[in-house]
């Protein structure tokens, strides 16, 4: 008897699966995808070092300078779903190259701008370009590495490369913040933008030639243009996009304009109504045309994994924002010194990004719970101490190490598990939903933390005291505790290590398989594995 072929979670993207690429080419492609992820992260984190220089150079107010970061986050989160749908329905190679090249060109232009409004507009456009790269890269990644163990490692490394760069999306500031600080201190803030362009443009040109066409084809590449256009669900995506823009705008404005102000309440209420309208609209159109079919949320563990995805950016962004402000404004540390003291976060997180293979040995539930428990201990340490320079080694350093390890474990294995929960034909859309949840948690967290800190400081000594910052960490401790309880109760381990479900209609990747079809597929796969074990054949 011949050995059974290896099981591939990505072999449904094409009819017969692409020919396996050489190891060298796969590693080069992985490096390109990780470099694009690094640029997306760097494009956000490095600007934290440049904001003071931008305020002086352009005469920005404090509220205007916050939009340098918020404009990127707002458009990035809002356009993720559109980019995910484009990646699934059209060609992910074109989406990836277009996003990277667009990011490079926009960053090049931003380096020559010296006015507030144009910079904010270009930052918003950068968010759109960046949103095109992640879902398409993940779609290509599952085709380049179809074997489950290799795929888990590749996804973990892909996330780790964002962790090395970013302090906002992935608040790992090791390279992003340090490089940004070096540019600002020894050259000018313009080089923060130009650095992105210098790296992004060559990467885009290289990917034109090294990404093979066979791994970038979806099952509906041969569909008519009109059919593809319909399957994008432009009405539903537009409703959800506007709702997300309004919601994130309201949340990010709440910390500066007040939660009871009209500028916060009106867009917040409208966004909630529009989200309800979006889900109602999705029930009215055919399943094969829905951007997010309602039953997507009923895949095993998909909803709880989505909820867990709200946490990692929330934890990192809270820690980064609080201690960057404390060290620079209260302790009067330099930008580079503050970045160096953040090194434990980046080093530990990068190391933990290589734990993806553990998901093939242990249940993701136990790994995620371990990560959450680390975050709980770390957050408790930061709530008890950190308001004095001498507290760094006693409280902050161990909290950074534990918390960063826990957040990265949670991120990596939630990422892997959510891809295993949904059909592989929806990889781009799943990537968009997951990364959108990360951004969503970050936006809500930063606004909520800022509001809590400001309220407590108003009655307990002002910004030079640690009371307000401690209160934010107790709030974060409560959030992590709720996540821990939710995963313990609602995560179902019965589908762990089972191959990804396949979509029901091989013509349209937006149409998911029915629950019954998945059960039959899983049963058939189990029978195949059992027969192979009896025959002592490798699977």
PDB file of N, CA and C in Angstrom, residues 115-200:
ATOM      1  N   UNK A 115       2.889  70.117   6.483  1.00  0.00           N
ATOM      2  CA  UNK A 115       1.633  70.680   6.955  1.00  0.00           C
ATOM      3  C   UNK A 115       0.822  69.606   7.671  1.00  0.00           C
ATOM      4  N   UNK A 116       0.028  70.034   8.647  1.00  0.00           N
ATOM      5  CA  UNK A 116      -0.689  69.097   9.510  1.00  0.00           C
ATOM      6  C   UNK A 116      -1.711  68.263   8.763  1.00  0.00           C
ATOM      7  N   UNK A 117      -2.634  68.904   8.048  1.00  0.00           N
ATOM      8  CA  UNK A 117      -3.729  68.174   7.403  1.00  0.00           C
ATOM      9  C   UNK A 117      -3.222  67.175   6.359  1.00  0.00           C
ATOM     10  N   UNK A 118      -2.306  67.562   5.451  1.00  0.00           N
ATOM     11  CA  UNK A 118      -1.802  66.573   4.489  1.00  0.00           C
ATOM     12  C   UNK A 118      -1.129  65.374   5.144  1.00  0.00           C
ATOM     13  N   UNK A 119      -0.402  65.597   6.248  1.00  0.00           N
ATOM     14  CA  UNK A 119       0.241  64.474   6.930  1.00  0.00           C
ATOM     15  C   UNK A 119      -0.798  63.513   7.489  1.00  0.00           C
ATOM     16  N   UNK A 120      -1.859  64.062   8.096  1.00  0.00           N
ATOM     17  CA  UNK A 120      -2.912  63.207   8.652  1.00  0.00           C
ATOM     18  C   UNK A 120      -3.607  62.429   7.532  1.00  0.00           C
ATOM     19  N   UNK A 121      -3.869  63.080   6.397  1.00  0.00           N
ATOM     20  CA  UNK A 121      -4.498  62.393   5.261  1.00  0.00           C
ATOM     21  C   UNK A 121      -3.610  61.272   4.745  1.00  0.00           C
ATOM     22  N   UNK A 122      -2.317  61.543   4.615  1.00  0.00           N
ATOM     23  CA  UNK A 122      -1.394  60.512   4.145  1.00  0.00           C
ATOM     24  C   UNK A 122      -1.272  59.369   5.141  1.00  0.00           C
ATOM     25  N   UNK A 123      -1.357  59.685   6.423  1.00  0.00           N
ATOM     26  CA  UNK A 123      -1.347  58.622   7.433  1.00  0.00           C
ATOM     27  C   UNK A 123      -2.580  57.732   7.295  1.00  0.00           C
ATOM     28  N   UNK A 124      -3.731  58.350   7.000  1.00  0.00           N
ATOM     29  CA  UNK A 124      -4.941  57.562   6.792  1.00  0.00           C
ATOM     30  C   UNK A 124      -4.797  56.664   5.566  1.00  0.00           C
ATOM     31  N   UNK A 125      -4.216  57.186   4.497  1.00  0.00           N
ATOM     32  CA  UNK A 125      -3.993  56.381   3.294  1.00  0.00           C
ATOM     33  C   UNK A 125      -2.993  55.255   3.568  1.00  0.00           C
ATOM     34  N   UNK A 126      -2.010  55.523   4.429  1.00  0.00           N
ATOM     35  CA  UNK A 126      -1.067  54.468   4.802  1.00  0.00           C
ATOM     36  C   UNK A 126      -1.779  53.320   5.506  1.00  0.00           C
ATOM     37  N   UNK A 127      -2.776  53.646   6.317  1.00  0.00           N
ATOM     38  CA  UNK A 127      -3.549  52.599   6.978  1.00  0.00           C
ATOM     39  C   UNK A 127      -4.292  51.726   5.992  1.00  0.00           C
ATOM     40  N   UNK A 128      -4.834  52.335   4.931  1.00  0.00           N
ATOM     41  CA  UNK A 128      -5.527  51.557   3.901  1.00  0.00           C
ATOM     42  C   UNK A 128      -4.547  50.629   3.199  1.00  0.00           C
ATOM     43  N   UNK A 129      -3.379  51.163   2.815  1.00  0.00           N
ATOM     44  CA  UNK A 129      -2.379  50.340   2.122  1.00  0.00           C
ATOM     45  C   UNK A 129      -1.906  49.189   3.018  1.00  0.00           C
ATOM     46  N   UNK A 130      -1.672  49.485   4.286  1.00  0.00           N
ATOM     47  CA  UNK A 130      -1.218  48.438   5.207  1.00  0.00           C
ATOM     48  C   UNK A 130      -2.271  47.355   5.382  1.00  0.00           C
ATOM     49  N   UNK A 131      -3.544  47.744   5.384  1.00  0.00           N
ATOM     50  CA  UNK A 131      -4.604  46.762   5.566  1.00  0.00           C
ATOM     51  C   UNK A 131      -4.666  45.770   4.407  1.00  0.00           C
ATOM     52  N   UNK A 132      -4.119  46.135   3.250  1.00  0.00           N
ATOM     53  CA  UNK A 132      -4.125  45.238   2.102  1.00  0.00           C
ATOM     54  C   UNK A 132      -3.088  44.127   2.226  1.00  0.00           C
ATOM     55  N   UNK A 133      -2.079  44.308   3.072  1.00  0.00           N
ATOM     56  CA  UNK A 133      -0.962  43.370   3.085  1.00  0.00           C
ATOM     57  C   UNK A 133      -1.185  42.163   3.994  1.00  0.00           C
ATOM     58  N   UNK A 134      -1.849  42.340   5.131  1.00  0.00           N
ATOM     59  CA  UNK A 134      -1.917  41.256   6.110  1.00  0.00           C
ATOM     60  C   UNK A 134      -2.820  40.107   5.666  1.00  0.00           C
ATOM     61  N   UNK A 135      -4.104  40.343   5.293  1.00  0.00           N
ATOM     62  CA  UNK A 135      -4.920  39.207   4.856  1.00  0.00           C
ATOM     63  C   UNK A 135      -4.345  38.504   3.633  1.00  0.00           C
ATOM     64  N   UNK A 136      -3.825  39.267   2.674  1.00  0.00           N
ATOM     65  CA  UNK A 136      -3.255  38.645   1.475  1.00  0.00           C
ATOM     66  C   UNK A 136      -2.008  37.844   1.814  1.00  0.00           C
ATOM     67  N   UNK A 137      -1.177  38.364   2.723  1.00  0.00           N
ATOM     68  CA  UNK A 137       0.022  37.624   3.126  1.00  0.00           C
ATOM     69  C   UNK A 137      -0.352  36.328   3.831  1.00  0.00           C
ATOM     70  N   UNK A 138      -1.380  36.361   4.667  1.00  0.00           N
ATOM     71  CA  UNK A 138      -1.810  35.145   5.359  1.00  0.00           C
ATOM     72  C   UNK A 138      -2.390  34.128   4.379  1.00  0.00           C
ATOM     73  N   UNK A 139      -3.129  34.603   3.377  1.00  0.00           N
ATOM     74  CA  UNK A 139      -3.659  33.697   2.359  1.00  0.00           C
ATOM     75  C   UNK A 139      -2.523  33.013   1.602  1.00  0.00           C
ATOM     76  N   UNK A 140      -1.517  33.782   1.220  1.00  0.00           N
ATOM     77  CA  UNK A 140      -0.365  33.213   0.535  1.00  0.00           C
ATOM     78  C   UNK A 140       0.433  32.304   1.461  1.00  0.00           C
ATOM     79  N   UNK A 141       0.480  32.655   2.731  1.00  0.00           N
ATOM     80  CA  UNK A 141       1.276  31.897   3.688  1.00  0.00           C
ATOM     81  C   UNK A 141       0.749  30.472   3.858  1.00  0.00           C
ATOM     82  N   UNK A 142      -0.587  30.315   3.934  1.00  0.00           N
ATOM     83  CA  UNK A 142      -1.133  28.974   4.122  1.00  0.00           C
ATOM     84  C   UNK A 142      -0.969  28.121   2.872  1.00  0.00           C
ATOM     85  N   UNK A 143      -0.737  28.745   1.716  1.00  0.00           N
ATOM     86  CA  UNK A 143      -0.444  27.984   0.504  1.00  0.00           C
ATOM     87  C   UNK A 143       1.038  27.643   0.388  1.00  0.00           C
ATOM     88  N   UNK A 144       1.884  28.563   0.821  1.00  0.00           N
ATOM     89  CA  UNK A 144       3.324  28.299   0.779  1.00  0.00           C
ATOM     90  C   UNK A 144       3.697  27.214   1.778  1.00  0.00           C
ATOM     91  N   UNK A 145       3.029  27.197   2.938  1.00  0.00           N
ATOM     92  CA  UNK A 145       3.296  26.208   3.980  1.00  0.00           C
ATOM     93  C   UNK A 145       2.011  25.428   4.262  1.00  0.00           C
ATOM     94  N   UNK A 146       1.643  24.465   3.392  1.00  0.00           N
ATOM     95  CA  UNK A 146       0.380  23.743   3.577  1.00  0.00           C
ATOM     96  C   UNK A 146       0.412  22.713   4.701  1.00  0.00           C
ATOM     97  N   UNK A 147       1.607  22.221   5.062  1.00  0.00           N
ATOM     98  CA  UNK A 147       1.695  21.224   6.117  1.00  0.00           C
ATOM     99  C   UNK A 147       1.410  21.881   7.464  1.00  0.00           C
ATOM    100  N   UNK A 148       0.530  21.300   8.305  1.00  0.00           N
ATOM    101  CA  UNK A 148       0.072  21.983   9.525  1.00  0.00           C
ATOM    102  C   UNK A 148       1.187  22.448  10.449  1.00  0.00           C
ATOM    103  N   UNK A 149       2.200  21.600  10.687  1.00  0.00           N
ATOM    104  CA  UNK A 149       3.256  21.989  11.607  1.00  0.00           C
ATOM    105  C   UNK A 149       4.056  23.164  11.062  1.00  0.00           C
ATOM    106  N   UNK A 150       4.428  23.106   9.787  1.00  0.00           N
ATOM    107  CA  UNK A 150       5.157  24.206   9.168  1.00  0.00           C
ATOM    108  C   UNK A 150       4.311  25.473   9.145  1.00  0.00           C
ATOM    109  N   UNK A 151       3.017  25.307   8.887  1.00  0.00           N
ATOM    110  CA  UNK A 151       2.127  26.457   8.831  1.00  0.00           C
ATOM    111  C   UNK A 151       2.034  27.143  10.185  1.00  0.00           C
ATOM    112  N   UNK A 152       1.951  26.351  11.260  1.00  0.00           N
ATOM    113  CA  UNK A 152       1.875  26.930  12.601  1.00  0.00           C
ATOM    114  C   UNK A 152       3.138  27.729  12.910  1.00  0.00           C
ATOM    115  N   UNK A 153       4.300  27.178  12.556  1.00  0.00           N
ATOM    116  CA  UNK A 153       5.547  27.887  12.808  1.00  0.00           C
ATOM    117  C   UNK A 153       5.620  29.173  11.983  1.00  0.00           C
ATOM    118  N   UNK A 154       5.199  29.093  10.715  1.00  0.00           N
ATOM    119  CA  UNK A 154       5.272  30.264   9.840  1.00  0.00           C
ATOM    120  C   UNK A 154       4.363  31.381  10.333  1.00  0.00           C
ATOM    121  N   UNK A 155       3.136  31.032  10.760  1.00  0.00           N
ATOM    122  CA  UNK A 155       2.211  32.050  11.263  1.00  0.00           C
ATOM    123  C   UNK A 155       2.753  32.681  12.539  1.00  0.00           C
ATOM    124  N   UNK A 156       3.362  31.852  13.403  1.00  0.00           N
ATOM    125  CA  UNK A 156       3.945  32.391  14.615  1.00  0.00           C
ATOM    126  C   UNK A 156       5.081  33.358  14.320  1.00  0.00           C
ATOM    127  N   UNK A 157       5.939  33.001  13.360  1.00  0.00           N
ATOM    128  CA  UNK A 157       7.048  33.889  12.996  1.00  0.00           C
ATOM    129  C   UNK A 157       6.533  35.158  12.335  1.00  0.00           C
ATOM    130  N   UNK A 158       5.466  35.022  11.524  1.00  0.00           N
ATOM    131  CA  UNK A 158       4.856  36.181  10.870  1.00  0.00           C
ATOM    132  C   UNK A 158       4.383  37.188  11.916  1.00  0.00           C
ATOM    133  N   UNK A 159       3.737  36.684  12.964  1.00  0.00           N
ATOM    134  CA  UNK A 159       3.308  37.574  14.042  1.00  0.00           C
ATOM    135  C   UNK A 159       4.475  38.144  14.816  1.00  0.00           C
ATOM    136  N   UNK A 160       5.522  37.331  15.004  1.00  0.00           N
ATOM    137  CA  UNK A 160       6.682  37.796  15.742  1.00  0.00           C
ATOM    138  C   UNK A 160       7.391  38.953  15.067  1.00  0.00           C
ATOM    139  N   UNK A 161       7.375  38.981  13.725  1.00  0.00           N
ATOM    140  CA  UNK A 161       8.037  40.074  13.022  1.00  0.00           C
ATOM    141  C   UNK A 161       7.301  41.389  13.244  1.00  0.00           C
ATOM    142  N   UNK A 162       5.982  41.324  13.416  1.00  0.00           N
ATOM    143  CA  UNK A 162       5.282  42.535  13.813  1.00  0.00           C
ATOM    144  C   UNK A 162       5.648  42.914  15.234  1.00  0.00           C
ATOM    145  N   UNK A 163       5.886  41.895  16.070  1.00  0.00           N
ATOM    146  CA  UNK A 163       6.198  42.186  17.460  1.00  0.00           C
ATOM    147  C   UNK A 163       7.546  42.851  17.625  1.00  0.00           C
ATOM    148  N   UNK A 164       8.498  42.546  16.746  1.00  0.00           N
ATOM    149  CA  UNK A 164       9.803  43.176  16.865  1.00  0.00           C
ATOM    150  C   UNK A 164       9.697  44.660  16.568  1.00  0.00           C
ATOM    151  N   UNK A 165       8.761  45.038  15.709  1.00  0.00           N
ATOM    152  CA  UNK A 165       8.746  46.407  15.215  1.00  0.00           C
ATOM    153  C   UNK A 165       7.851  47.331  15.996  1.00  0.00           C
ATOM    154  N   UNK A 166       6.720  46.858  16.462  1.00  0.00           N
ATOM    155  CA  UNK A 166       5.649  47.791  16.758  1.00  0.00           C
ATOM    156  C   UNK A 166       5.390  47.983  18.227  1.00  0.00           C
ATOM    157  N   UNK A 167       4.920  49.147  18.546  1.00  0.00           N
ATOM    158  CA  UNK A 167       4.549  49.461  19.911  1.00  0.00           C
ATOM    159  C   UNK A 167       3.105  49.853  20.003  1.00  0.00           C
ATOM    160  N   UNK A 168       2.385  49.832  18.936  1.00  0.00           N
ATOM    161  CA  UNK A 168       0.992  50.247  18.954  1.00  0.00           C
ATOM    162  C   UNK A 168       0.102  49.119  18.486  1.00  0.00           C
ATOM    163  N   UNK A 169       0.342  48.630  17.288  1.00  0.00           N
ATOM    164  CA  UNK A 169      -0.400  47.469  16.838  1.00  0.00           C
ATOM    165  C   UNK A 169       0.099  46.240  17.551  1.00  0.00           C
ATOM    166  N   UNK A 170       1.403  46.002  17.559  1.00  0.00           N
ATOM    167  CA  UNK A 170       2.030  45.007  18.409  1.00  0.00           C
ATOM    168  C   UNK A 170       2.962  45.804  19.303  1.00  0.00           C
ATOM    169  N   UNK A 171       2.602  46.131  20.516  1.00  0.00           N
ATOM    170  CA  UNK A 171       3.423  47.077  21.258  1.00  0.00           C
ATOM    171  C   UNK A 171       4.780  46.525  21.624  1.00  0.00           C
ATOM    172  N   UNK A 172       5.514  46.000  20.691  1.00  0.00           N
ATOM    173  CA  UNK A 172       6.886  45.593  20.896  1.00  0.00           C
ATOM    174  C   UNK A 172       7.725  46.648  20.224  1.00  0.00           C
ATOM    175  N   UNK A 173       8.404  47.434  20.990  1.00  0.00           N
ATOM    176  CA  UNK A 173       8.993  48.648  20.461  1.00  0.00           C
ATOM    177  C   UNK A 173      10.459  48.523  20.138  1.00  0.00           C
ATOM    178  N   UNK A 174      11.012  47.321  20.198  1.00  0.00           N
ATOM    179  CA  UNK A 174      12.456  47.169  20.180  1.00  0.00           C
ATOM    180  C   UNK A 174      13.094  47.842  18.980  1.00  0.00           C
ATOM    181  N   UNK A 175      12.632  47.532  17.778  1.00  0.00           N
ATOM    182  CA  UNK A 175      13.236  48.151  16.603  1.00  0.00           C
ATOM    183  C   UNK A 175      12.488  49.398  16.158  1.00  0.00           C
ATOM    184  N   UNK A 176      11.171  49.322  16.121  1.00  0.00           N
ATOM    185  CA  UNK A 176      10.402  50.463  15.626  1.00  0.00           C
ATOM    186  C   UNK A 176      10.679  51.737  16.396  1.00  0.00           C
ATOM    187  N   UNK A 177      10.568  51.654  17.710  1.00  0.00           N
ATOM    188  CA  UNK A 177      10.751  52.859  18.517  1.00  0.00           C
ATOM    189  C   UNK A 177      12.205  53.311  18.555  1.00  0.00           C
ATOM    190  N   UNK A 178      13.127  52.346  18.626  1.00  0.00           N
ATOM    191  CA  UNK A 178      14.544  52.708  18.684  1.00  0.00           C
ATOM    192  C   UNK A 178      14.995  53.355  17.378  1.00  0.00           C
ATOM    193  N   UNK A 179      14.622  52.744  16.243  1.00  0.00           N
ATOM    194  CA  UNK A 179      15.012  53.322  14.954  1.00  0.00           C
ATOM    195  C   UNK A 179      14.375  54.693  14.775  1.00  0.00           C
ATOM    196  N   UNK A 180      13.087  54.804  15.161  1.00  0.00           N
ATOM    197  CA  UNK A 180      12.425  56.099  15.076  1.00  0.00           C
ATOM    198  C   UNK A 180      13.109  57.142  15.943  1.00  0.00           C
ATOM    199  N   UNK A 181      13.503  56.740  17.169  1.00  0.00           N
ATOM    200  CA  UNK A 181      14.196  57.673  18.066  1.00  0.00           C
ATOM    201  C   UNK A 181      15.540  58.104  17.490  1.00  0.00           C
ATOM    202  N   UNK A 182      16.258  57.173  16.861  1.00  0.00           N
ATOM    203  CA  UNK A 182      17.550  57.506  16.258  1.00  0.00           C
ATOM    204  C   UNK A 182      17.389  58.496  15.109  1.00  0.00           C
ATOM    205  N   UNK A 183      16.370  58.252  14.271  1.00  0.00           N
ATOM    206  CA  UNK A 183      16.127  59.181  13.161  1.00  0.00           C
ATOM    207  C   UNK A 183      15.796  60.580  13.684  1.00  0.00           C
ATOM    208  N   UNK A 184      14.919  60.651  14.681  1.00  0.00           N
ATOM    209  CA  UNK A 184      14.482  61.941  15.200  1.00  0.00           C
ATOM    210  C   UNK A 184      15.643  62.680  15.869  1.00  0.00           C
ATOM    211  N   UNK A 185      16.440  61.941  16.639  1.00  0.00           N
ATOM    212  CA  UNK A 185      17.493  62.598  17.417  1.00  0.00           C
ATOM    213  C   UNK A 185      18.707  62.963  16.571  1.00  0.00           C
ATOM    214  N   UNK A 186      19.052  62.124  15.583  1.00  0.00           N
ATOM    215  CA  UNK A 186      20.295  62.333  14.848  1.00  0.00           C
ATOM    216  C   UNK A 186      20.093  62.799  13.403  1.00  0.00           C
ATOM    217  N   UNK A 187      18.867  62.762  12.904  1.00  0.00           N
ATOM    218  CA  UNK A 187      18.598  63.257  11.547  1.00  0.00           C
ATOM    219  C   UNK A 187      17.365  64.155  11.607  1.00  0.00           C
ATOM    220  N   UNK A 188      16.199  63.651  11.172  1.00  0.00           N
ATOM    221  CA  UNK A 188      14.938  64.386  11.278  1.00  0.00           C
ATOM    222  C   UNK A 188      13.792  63.394  11.190  1.00  0.00           C
ATOM    223  N   UNK A 189      12.609  63.840  11.578  1.00  0.00           N
ATOM    224  CA  UNK A 189      11.444  62.952  11.554  1.00  0.00           C
ATOM    225  C   UNK A 189      11.090  62.518  10.137  1.00  0.00           C
ATOM    226  N   UNK A 190      11.531  63.275   9.118  1.00  0.00           N
ATOM    227  CA  UNK A 190      11.236  62.892   7.740  1.00  0.00           C
ATOM    228  C   UNK A 190      11.754  61.490   7.418  1.00  0.00           C
ATOM    229  N   UNK A 191      12.875  61.109   8.029  1.00  0.00           N
ATOM    230  CA  UNK A 191      13.474  59.811   7.726  1.00  0.00           C
ATOM    231  C   UNK A 191      12.668  58.651   8.282  1.00  0.00           C
ATOM    232  N   UNK A 192      11.786  58.907   9.222  1.00  0.00           N
ATOM    233  CA  UNK A 192      10.881  57.851   9.684  1.00  0.00           C
ATOM    234  C   UNK A 192       9.992  57.399   8.529  1.00  0.00           C
ATOM    235  N   UNK A 193       9.508  58.339   7.726  1.00  0.00           N
ATOM    236  CA  UNK A 193       8.687  58.010   6.559  1.00  0.00           C
ATOM    237  C   UNK A 193       9.545  57.443   5.431  1.00  0.00           C
ATOM    238  N   UNK A 194      10.680  58.057   5.181  1.00  0.00           N
ATOM    239  CA  UNK A 194      11.510  57.634   4.052  1.00  0.00           C
ATOM    240  C   UNK A 194      12.078  56.234   4.256  1.00  0.00           C
ATOM    241  N   UNK A 195      12.336  55.856   5.505  1.00  0.00           N
ATOM    242  CA  UNK A 195      12.833  54.505   5.771  1.00  0.00           C
ATOM    243  C   UNK A 195      11.837  53.455   5.286  1.00  0.00           C
ATOM    244  N   UNK A 196      10.552  53.700   5.531  1.00  0.00           N
ATOM    245  CA  UNK A 196       9.512  52.763   5.070  1.00  0.00           C
ATOM    246  C   UNK A 196       9.536  52.658   3.552  1.00  0.00           C
ATOM    247  N   UNK A 197       9.667  53.800   2.869  1.00  0.00           N
ATOM    248  CA  UNK A 197       9.685  53.794   1.411  1.00  0.00           C
ATOM    249  C   UNK A 197      10.910  53.066   0.868  1.00  0.00           C
ATOM    250  N   UNK A 198      12.054  53.273   1.495  1.00  0.00           N
ATOM    251  CA  UNK A 198      13.300  52.655   1.030  1.00  0.00           C
ATOM    252  C   UNK A 198      13.212  51.125   1.091  1.00  0.00           C
ATOM    253  N   UNK A 199      12.508  50.593   2.067  1.00  0.00           N
ATOM    254  CA  UNK A 199      12.391  49.143   2.218  1.00  0.00           C
ATOM    255  C   UNK A 199      11.203  48.591   1.425  1.00  0.00           C
ATOM    256  N   UNK A 200      10.076  49.305   1.430  1.00  0.00           N
ATOM    257  CA  UNK A 200       8.841  48.767   0.851  1.00  0.00           C
ATOM    258  C   UNK A 200       8.908  48.638  -0.664  1.00  0.00           C
TER     259      UNK A 200
END
